[in-house]
XYZ file of C-alpha atoms in Angstrom:
579
model
C 96.992 -62.043 104.167
C 95.928 -65.264 102.458
C 98.519 -67.719 101.143
C 97.725 -70.429 98.580
C 99.831 -73.608 98.441
C 99.680 -76.231 95.707
C 100.496 -79.899 96.226
C 99.389 -83.386 95.239
C 95.626 -83.914 95.607
C 94.737 -87.108 97.460
C 90.977 -86.631 97.462
C 88.361 -86.868 100.171
C 86.600 -83.588 99.436
C 86.972 -80.242 101.213
C 87.825 -79.460 104.837
C 87.749 -76.103 106.618
C 89.263 -75.873 110.072
C 92.032 -74.893 112.427
C 95.622 -76.017 111.948
C 97.151 -78.345 114.481
C 100.903 -78.597 113.939
C 102.679 -81.895 114.464
C 106.279 -81.536 115.588
C 108.678 -84.353 114.745
C 112.308 -83.344 114.204
C 115.862 -84.500 114.828
C 117.387 -81.207 113.804
C 118.660 -80.301 117.279
C 120.538 -83.470 118.182
C 123.226 -83.032 120.826
C 126.735 -84.344 120.165
C 129.111 -85.286 122.925
C 132.085 -87.618 123.395
C 132.134 -90.592 125.708
C 134.791 -92.070 127.943
C 135.845 -95.589 127.038
C 134.047 -97.066 130.026
C 130.806 -95.327 128.994
C 130.597 -96.888 125.530
C 129.067 -100.296 126.516
C 126.269 -98.593 128.444
C 125.584 -96.244 125.527
C 125.286 -99.165 123.109
C 122.916 -100.839 125.552
C 120.855 -97.642 125.699
C 120.602 -97.693 121.913
C 119.582 -101.377 121.925
C 116.873 -100.656 124.489
C 115.519 -97.821 122.328
C 115.332 -100.191 119.345
C 113.514 -102.781 121.489
C 111.093 -100.164 122.766
C 110.422 -99.009 119.209
C 109.765 -102.557 118.056
C 107.365 -103.112 120.957
C 105.625 -99.826 120.148
C 105.171 -100.720 116.466
C 104.012 -104.255 117.267
C 101.442 -102.899 119.737
C 100.185 -100.486 117.084
C 100.043 -103.302 114.560
C 98.026 -105.400 117.004
C 95.567 -102.578 117.632
C 94.637 -101.876 114.018
C 90.838 -101.592 113.937
C 88.870 -103.900 111.661
C 87.677 -101.004 109.518
C 91.175 -99.559 109.027
C 92.554 -99.154 105.487
C 93.890 -102.388 104.043
C 97.358 -100.954 103.503
C 97.896 -99.991 107.142
C 98.984 -103.417 108.391
C 101.352 -103.904 105.467
C 103.005 -100.534 106.063
C 103.445 -101.164 109.787
C 104.909 -104.571 108.966
C 107.337 -102.828 106.608
C 108.420 -100.484 109.411
C 108.952 -103.436 111.752
C 111.033 -105.108 109.034
C 113.107 -101.951 108.495
C 113.743 -101.766 112.228
C 115.399 -105.182 112.025
C 117.709 -104.168 109.176
C 121.373 -103.972 110.199
C 121.743 -100.493 108.705
C 119.315 -99.217 111.344
C 119.586 -101.626 114.275
C 123.332 -102.461 114.240
C 125.440 -99.917 112.369
C 124.704 -97.011 114.777
C 126.235 -99.194 117.522
C 129.444 -99.388 115.504
C 129.437 -95.614 115.084
C 129.072 -95.225 118.869
C 132.138 -97.388 119.391
C 134.313 -95.992 116.599
C 133.547 -92.318 117.182
C 132.953 -92.585 120.950
C 129.792 -90.524 120.526
C 126.354 -90.563 122.105
C 123.662 -92.768 120.603
C 121.560 -89.841 119.327
C 124.442 -88.489 117.287
C 125.325 -91.936 115.935
C 121.726 -92.442 114.869
C 121.654 -89.049 113.157
C 124.897 -89.778 111.264
C 123.580 -93.119 110.072
C 120.263 -91.553 109.126
C 122.002 -88.856 107.053
C 124.025 -91.579 105.320
C 120.882 -93.585 104.467
C 119.109 -90.471 103.183
C 122.023 -89.775 100.824
C 121.786 -93.332 99.502
C 118.044 -93.053 98.895
C 118.403 -89.659 97.209
C 120.869 -91.218 94.761
C 118.332 -93.839 93.629
C 116.937 -92.989 90.205
C 113.675 -94.933 90.516
C 111.198 -92.567 92.168
C 109.045 -95.157 93.897
C 112.070 -96.616 95.689
C 113.355 -93.140 96.494
C 110.054 -92.432 98.247
C 110.790 -95.283 100.667
C 113.253 -92.855 102.285
C 110.297 -91.491 104.221
C 109.638 -94.911 105.758
C 113.243 -95.085 106.970
C 112.983 -91.571 108.415
C 109.779 -92.448 110.239
C 111.382 -95.507 111.842
C 114.534 -93.577 112.808
C 112.440 -90.787 114.346
C 110.710 -93.298 116.596
C 114.040 -94.696 117.789
C 115.245 -91.164 118.429
C 112.172 -90.322 120.510
C 112.704 -93.463 122.593
C 116.381 -92.563 123.055
C 115.320 -89.123 124.151
C 113.015 -90.628 126.720
C 110.116 -88.766 125.161
C 107.068 -90.026 123.330
C 106.446 -88.732 119.831
C 105.204 -85.173 119.980
C 101.710 -86.005 118.844
C 98.493 -84.694 120.363
C 96.349 -87.078 122.372
C 93.518 -88.353 120.124
C 90.922 -87.086 122.561
C 92.402 -83.571 122.298
C 91.545 -83.379 118.602
C 88.176 -82.105 117.454
C 86.438 -82.535 114.156
C 87.638 -79.226 112.728
C 91.322 -79.873 113.456
C 93.531 -80.187 110.392
C 96.828 -81.950 111.010
C 99.847 -80.192 109.499
C 103.050 -82.223 109.482
C 106.293 -82.666 107.645
C 105.211 -86.296 107.290
C 102.743 -88.733 108.849
C 103.576 -92.411 109.161
C 101.248 -95.435 109.129
C 101.919 -95.768 112.857
C 100.639 -92.218 113.342
C 97.444 -93.186 111.541
C 96.876 -96.012 114.021
C 97.622 -93.586 116.856
C 94.881 -91.296 115.568
C 92.360 -94.058 114.869
C 89.940 -92.793 117.546
C 90.256 -89.145 116.531
C 87.835 -87.026 114.557
C 90.246 -84.699 112.777
C 88.965 -83.213 109.541
C 91.958 -83.492 107.195
C 95.721 -83.611 106.986
C 98.462 -81.996 104.917
C 102.148 -82.854 104.686
C 105.268 -81.362 103.160
C 106.545 -84.623 101.683
C 105.169 -87.607 99.830
C 104.623 -88.641 96.248
C 101.577 -89.912 94.435
C 102.346 -93.472 95.564
C 103.847 -92.743 98.969
C 102.334 -94.532 101.916
C 100.887 -91.260 103.155
C 99.075 -90.797 99.845
C 97.737 -94.347 99.818
C 96.502 -94.025 103.398
C 94.898 -90.684 102.632
C 92.894 -92.209 99.803
C 91.918 -95.224 101.891
C 90.798 -93.105 104.853
C 88.776 -90.948 102.461
C 89.892 -87.785 104.288
C 90.505 -84.456 102.553
C 94.252 -84.401 102.185
C 97.020 -82.737 100.200
C 100.663 -83.828 100.266
C 103.990 -82.649 98.793
C 103.348 -79.039 99.840
C 107.047 -78.594 100.737
C 106.648 -75.556 103.022
C 103.321 -75.936 104.818
C 104.979 -76.750 108.150
C 106.922 -73.474 107.939
C 104.109 -71.225 106.692
C 101.120 -72.435 108.709
C 100.804 -71.369 112.333
C 99.070 -73.189 115.162
C 95.273 -72.668 115.232
C 95.329 -70.715 111.966
C 92.269 -71.074 109.738
C 93.015 -73.147 106.630
C 91.091 -74.744 103.791
C 92.113 -78.136 102.395
C 90.792 -78.885 98.916
C 91.574 -82.558 98.445
C 90.141 -82.557 94.934
C 92.241 -79.743 93.465
C 95.384 -80.162 95.611
C 95.081 -76.675 97.106
C 95.620 -75.444 100.667
C 94.550 -71.878 101.511
C 96.018 -70.300 104.635
C 94.016 -67.589 106.389
C 91.321 -67.279 103.671
C 89.429 -64.015 103.382
C 85.674 -63.839 103.953
C 84.768 -64.174 100.264
C 86.909 -67.277 99.726
C 85.686 -68.810 102.989
C 82.046 -68.305 101.974
C 82.641 -69.917 98.580
C 84.420 -72.934 100.023
C 81.722 -73.422 102.657
C 79.196 -73.516 99.819
C 81.341 -76.083 97.973
C 81.730 -78.128 101.148
C 77.944 -78.214 101.726
C 77.402 -79.280 98.128
C 80.025 -82.018 98.439
C 78.538 -83.349 101.681
C 75.051 -83.297 100.186
C 76.254 -85.285 97.205
C 77.858 -87.845 99.524
C 74.601 -88.303 101.443
C 72.695 -88.879 98.220
C 75.241 -91.474 97.141
C 74.655 -93.565 100.263
C 71.056 -94.132 99.172
C 72.154 -96.193 96.143
C 74.389 -98.587 98.079
C 71.999 -101.521 97.665
C 70.908 -100.627 94.116
C 71.960 -102.795 91.204
C 74.348 -101.140 88.754
C 72.100 -100.895 85.693
C 72.153 -98.191 83.012
C 68.998 -96.259 82.089
C 68.517 -98.524 79.069
C 68.838 -101.709 81.121
C 72.491 -102.779 80.629
C 73.757 -104.646 83.709
C 77.217 -103.501 84.796
C 79.385 -105.523 87.186
C 81.077 -103.482 89.930
C 83.781 -105.350 91.825
C 86.241 -104.432 94.576
C 90.015 -104.422 94.847
C 91.491 -105.668 98.144
C 94.946 -106.189 99.626
C 94.354 -108.268 102.777
C 92.033 -111.198 103.607
C 90.391 -109.207 106.417
C 89.280 -106.516 103.944
C 86.664 -108.865 102.566
C 84.185 -108.383 105.448
C 83.754 -104.695 104.669
C 83.612 -105.348 100.919
C 80.854 -107.932 101.386
C 78.553 -105.184 102.685
C 79.392 -102.611 100.006
C 77.084 -103.865 97.291
C 79.726 -105.320 94.958
C 79.181 -108.515 93.011
C 82.639 -109.931 93.689
C 86.352 -109.302 94.172
C 87.898 -108.148 90.921
C 91.457 -107.990 92.221
C 93.012 -109.492 95.354
C 96.633 -108.310 95.377
C 98.163 -111.436 96.875
C 101.677 -109.951 97.070
C 100.678 -108.195 100.305
C 100.759 -111.632 101.945
C 104.470 -111.800 101.067
C 105.520 -108.309 102.192
C 106.542 -107.096 105.644
C 107.927 -110.441 106.788
C 111.312 -112.128 106.955
C 110.284 -115.427 105.346
C 108.018 -116.727 102.624
C 104.436 -117.467 103.665
C 103.897 -121.208 103.623
C 101.473 -122.916 101.300
C 99.149 -123.528 104.264
C 99.258 -119.851 105.302
C 98.330 -118.822 101.792
C 95.591 -121.440 101.611
C 93.971 -120.111 104.804
C 94.021 -116.542 103.464
C 92.460 -117.499 100.135
C 89.952 -119.865 101.780
C 88.789 -117.093 104.124
C 88.101 -114.660 101.282
C 86.331 -117.269 99.161
C 84.163 -118.390 102.090
C 83.090 -114.881 103.111
C 82.159 -113.992 99.519
C 79.719 -116.955 99.494
C 80.002 -118.019 95.886
C 80.714 -114.599 94.392
C 83.765 -114.562 92.090
C 87.107 -113.804 93.762
C 89.906 -112.947 91.327
C 93.299 -113.461 92.959
C 96.342 -112.082 91.193
C 99.419 -114.244 91.641
C 102.242 -112.488 93.493
C 103.253 -109.328 91.673
C 106.619 -109.026 93.404
C 109.914 -107.499 92.336
C 110.591 -103.885 91.337
C 109.162 -101.676 94.100
C 107.694 -104.637 96.029
C 110.778 -106.667 96.910
C 110.530 -108.453 100.258
C 113.579 -108.913 102.441
C 113.908 -112.616 101.664
C 114.012 -112.045 97.901
C 117.680 -112.348 96.980
C 117.567 -111.320 93.343
C 119.945 -108.492 92.537
C 118.465 -105.031 92.217
C 118.024 -104.156 88.575
C 119.153 -100.819 87.177
C 115.557 -100.181 86.117
C 113.395 -102.378 88.365
C 110.093 -101.565 86.637
C 111.512 -103.232 83.517
C 113.244 -106.060 85.337
C 112.394 -109.361 87.015
C 108.877 -108.636 88.230
C 105.360 -110.050 88.057
C 105.040 -113.264 86.078
C 108.733 -113.100 85.137
C 109.730 -113.544 88.762
C 107.135 -116.287 89.228
C 108.555 -118.243 86.295
C 112.111 -117.679 87.563
C 111.077 -119.156 90.932
C 108.869 -122.114 89.918
C 108.756 -123.763 93.364
C 107.578 -120.551 95.015
C 105.097 -120.002 92.194
C 103.740 -123.532 92.326
C 103.245 -123.333 96.098
C 100.959 -120.352 95.544
C 99.102 -122.084 92.719
C 98.580 -125.156 94.941
C 97.205 -122.944 97.713
C 94.843 -121.234 95.278
C 93.611 -124.543 93.893
C 93.084 -126.001 97.383
C 91.030 -122.947 98.341
C 88.913 -123.199 95.197
C 86.665 -125.848 96.801
C 85.483 -123.170 99.261
C 84.263 -120.623 96.698
C 84.583 -119.288 93.181
C 88.292 -118.482 92.938
C 89.767 -117.193 89.691
C 93.528 -116.923 89.059
C 95.061 -113.887 87.340
C 98.620 -113.749 85.958
C 100.266 -110.263 86.131
C 102.702 -108.434 83.841
C 102.399 -110.798 80.892
C 104.412 -109.772 77.871
C 103.701 -112.486 75.339
C 101.953 -115.751 74.586
C 105.032 -117.892 75.492
C 105.003 -116.390 79.012
C 101.332 -117.217 79.401
C 101.894 -120.774 78.192
C 104.711 -121.261 80.720
C 102.454 -120.006 83.505
C 99.707 -122.394 82.402
C 102.185 -125.281 82.431
C 102.997 -124.493 86.066
C 99.267 -124.330 86.788
C 98.801 -127.822 85.336
C 101.819 -129.118 87.294
C 100.205 -127.840 90.496
C 96.974 -129.664 89.628
C 98.868 -132.846 88.892
C 100.706 -132.685 92.222
C 97.454 -132.235 94.130
C 95.824 -135.136 92.257
C 98.756 -137.407 93.107
C 98.457 -136.400 96.761
C 94.708 -136.932 96.827
C 93.980 -133.272 97.636
C 90.738 -131.853 96.284
C 90.399 -128.775 94.102
C 87.663 -127.383 91.873
C 87.725 -128.498 88.250
C 86.417 -125.200 86.890
C 88.964 -122.663 88.205
C 89.111 -119.859 85.650
C 92.426 -118.342 84.596
C 92.997 -114.799 83.342
C 95.686 -112.656 81.756
C 96.473 -109.165 82.980
C 96.990 -106.569 80.256
C 99.534 -104.078 81.621
C 102.140 -103.901 78.860
C 101.448 -102.518 75.369
C 102.797 -105.701 73.795
C 100.216 -107.747 75.733
C 97.422 -105.442 74.577
C 98.514 -105.781 70.953
C 98.550 -109.608 71.121
C 95.428 -109.830 73.291
C 93.794 -111.960 70.597
C 96.400 -114.700 71.035
C 96.194 -114.515 74.815
C 92.390 -114.660 74.782
C 92.476 -118.091 73.109
C 94.142 -119.593 76.189
C 92.367 -117.855 79.111
C 88.871 -117.406 80.500
C 89.068 -113.628 81.029
C 91.244 -110.539 80.544
C 91.886 -107.799 83.106
C 93.342 -104.421 82.098
C 95.727 -102.905 84.652
C 95.541 -99.302 83.481
C 98.086 -97.877 85.954
C 101.033 -99.684 84.402
C 99.556 -99.734 80.922
C 99.555 -95.920 80.897
C 103.028 -95.759 82.396
C 104.584 -98.140 79.895
C 102.687 -96.743 76.913
C 103.691 -93.129 77.599
C 107.204 -93.974 78.866
C 106.811 -91.942 82.052
C 107.230 -92.729 85.709
C 103.855 -91.983 87.278
C 105.563 -91.580 90.672
C 107.821 -88.776 89.477
C 106.420 -85.321 90.286
C 108.434 -83.750 87.480
C 106.598 -85.713 84.792
C 103.328 -86.498 86.588
C 101.509 -83.959 84.402
C 102.224 -86.253 81.435
C 100.419 -89.192 83.053
C 97.275 -89.066 80.940
C 94.602 -91.801 80.993
C 92.822 -90.239 77.994
C 95.919 -90.049 75.799
C 94.858 -91.323 72.339
C 97.441 -94.124 72.412
C 96.202 -95.365 75.788
C 92.565 -95.286 74.682
C 93.379 -97.187 71.478
C 95.077 -99.981 73.462
C 92.181 -100.238 75.904
C 89.623 -100.232 73.079
C 91.575 -102.882 71.179
C 91.640 -105.118 74.259
C 87.918 -104.700 74.952
C 86.976 -105.357 71.314
C 89.265 -108.387 71.237
C 87.553 -109.807 74.312
C 84.090 -109.227 72.855
C 85.053 -110.897 69.579
C 86.584 -113.887 71.387
C 83.653 -114.063 73.847
C 86.118 -113.558 76.704
C 85.051 -111.151 79.516
C 87.219 -108.053 79.986
C 87.484 -105.936 83.150
C 89.469 -102.860 84.136
C 91.052 -103.017 87.601
C 93.344 -99.957 87.541
C 92.642 -96.429 88.787
C 90.628 -95.634 85.654
C 87.906 -98.026 86.828
C 87.347 -95.981 89.978
C 87.412 -92.569 88.277
C 83.773 -91.553 87.745
C 84.847 -89.014 85.107
C 85.873 -91.933 82.890
C 82.984 -94.311 83.625
C 80.877 -93.300 80.635
C 83.869 -93.330 78.313
C 84.657 -96.911 79.329
C 80.995 -97.873 78.997
C 80.998 -96.360 75.509
C 84.068 -98.461 74.674
C 82.124 -101.599 75.564
C 83.398 -102.246 79.097
C 80.912 -103.962 81.408
C 83.115 -104.979 84.364
C 84.799 -102.407 86.656
C 86.979 -103.267 89.673
C 88.082 -100.520 92.073
C 88.855 -99.425 95.617
C 85.628 -99.688 97.667
C 85.729 -95.931 98.394
C 84.993 -95.232 94.701
C 82.120 -97.656 94.235
C 79.192 -95.328 94.908
C 80.380 -92.480 92.680
C 80.929 -94.913 89.804
C 77.585 -96.602 90.441
C 75.802 -93.251 90.331
C 77.384 -92.495 86.958
C 76.253 -95.911 85.676
C 72.666 -95.384 86.880
C 72.396 -92.046 85.062
C 73.910 -93.285 81.800
C 72.208 -94.409 78.584
C 74.421 -96.419 76.251
C 72.801 -95.124 73.054
C 73.586 -91.549 74.151
C 77.121 -92.392 75.250
C 78.292 -94.383 72.231
C 78.410 -91.589 69.591
C 80.387 -89.219 71.839
C 82.773 -91.971 72.940
C 83.323 -92.908 69.301
C 84.231 -89.320 68.443
C 86.700 -89.260 71.345
C 88.330 -92.476 70.201
C 88.725 -91.199 66.650
C 90.354 -87.939 67.718
C 94.027 -87.391 68.460
C 93.591 -83.750 69.498
C 93.944 -83.499 73.327
C 91.794 -80.356 73.530
C 89.007 -81.914 71.496
C 89.164 -85.112 73.572
C 88.892 -83.075 76.789
C 85.885 -81.158 75.411
C 84.166 -84.373 74.364
C 84.797 -85.911 77.791
C 83.090 -82.924 79.373
C 80.159 -83.363 76.996
C 80.048 -87.073 77.815
C 79.736 -86.334 81.536
C 76.969 -83.750 81.194
C 73.925 -85.021 83.059
C 70.663 -85.617 81.157
C 68.777 -82.377 80.622
C 71.843 -80.189 81.320
């Protein structure tokens, strides 16, 4: 009998293969009491397991391949940081001593306590970090148990194996780097969980948040993973299998065709030149991007330089990172967003108190202005690197003109300091404002008078406009990029930029969604910045588009406030010529 499961679609197409179950559990932990003289040795055993886990994670971190997803190193660094937290590395020792229990039981008790704390957190993104803690604790437990994680050897996997797990950690992804498995599914994870981000970056068919897949799927059972629709089919019948094999062939054929346009310029059928740029997280990502056919870096998320470490990166460390990217891009524009820290991206060394609602608290440019020395060190590093390429500076989470003016004052201070010290920097470094908050979109005209470009961060703009948490499964169906209010704000920003002769780009998920490419073109957008995995599908949509044909349909969409009509018009907009 076939069983259909629904979860969160991560993408990567369709996979058909045999299930390979991954077993990782602490459910059957033994509990026994110790004699007083046994307690010191038990604490030492726990310490050794922590050391072994740290060594294991550091070795995995050091073996990340050059073509690995950008987020992998940051996630492993986060796990190493969590391992050093006292709640994981020290408090189980106290439990061993107070309760005179074995290390495994102490670790389980502490883990249960931490899980309760995470479950009580209201902010969904932070609550999802529970999985990172669990992954670290599981590794300590396996080292205590004297047993390696129960994962198959990479060479034992074949290209039709589909991994089925309660969860997969970034370390597991490194472990499987030489494998050829077809897809993976997990029971847990949210839209912004590390598993989801890695799934998108690896471009593998994957579905997460299935809840019961580990219980329902048996070893070597035939399953279908539809990473586009978020569906997993267990033991499909012959008719379903035939249909999905047809869909899989069509998907693979489309992918092969896309590869042929890698070196083509992004030009519409009527000759409009469109700029396609890439988003990156780490300096080393730039080598792969350089070969992808983009015309620059539209968003370098510099905050990843600050995460997964115990101390602030120095000005010189930042300079080297920015210099490397600028040099490799050989004169192409490199837009570097100043550190967008706070909220869900709070490094260990950041001592600001946790806000009740972090997404509305001290984050982005607000944090930068609250920590001017830290901010100015980054601005100095950016300016120093500007002599090695075309660096542009982007300020995140702006709310108003006064915030922008304060940021520009700090930028001028940084220039003045470098001049006094005789340190060179380029005179023509462009500065941009990020439009992520409705208030910023509405006053875009004022902002445009003081900057060289605008960049629309659609992920947060949608979230703040619709007052929903995009990481919350219970309201994720309300996260709508074609909501009339969202489209009006984007259109207003684009029109404002055109009127002020200030370039506007979109760097959020909307830029990489080929279904929305023609709509954005019809709104006047000419610069798209996205994850490299989405570049070819967006480029194909550009190459087959004619602006005169797009504009009337896009205009009708923008005038409508009827969701059904908007959806119908979007479908019409995406119909290929002659269809």
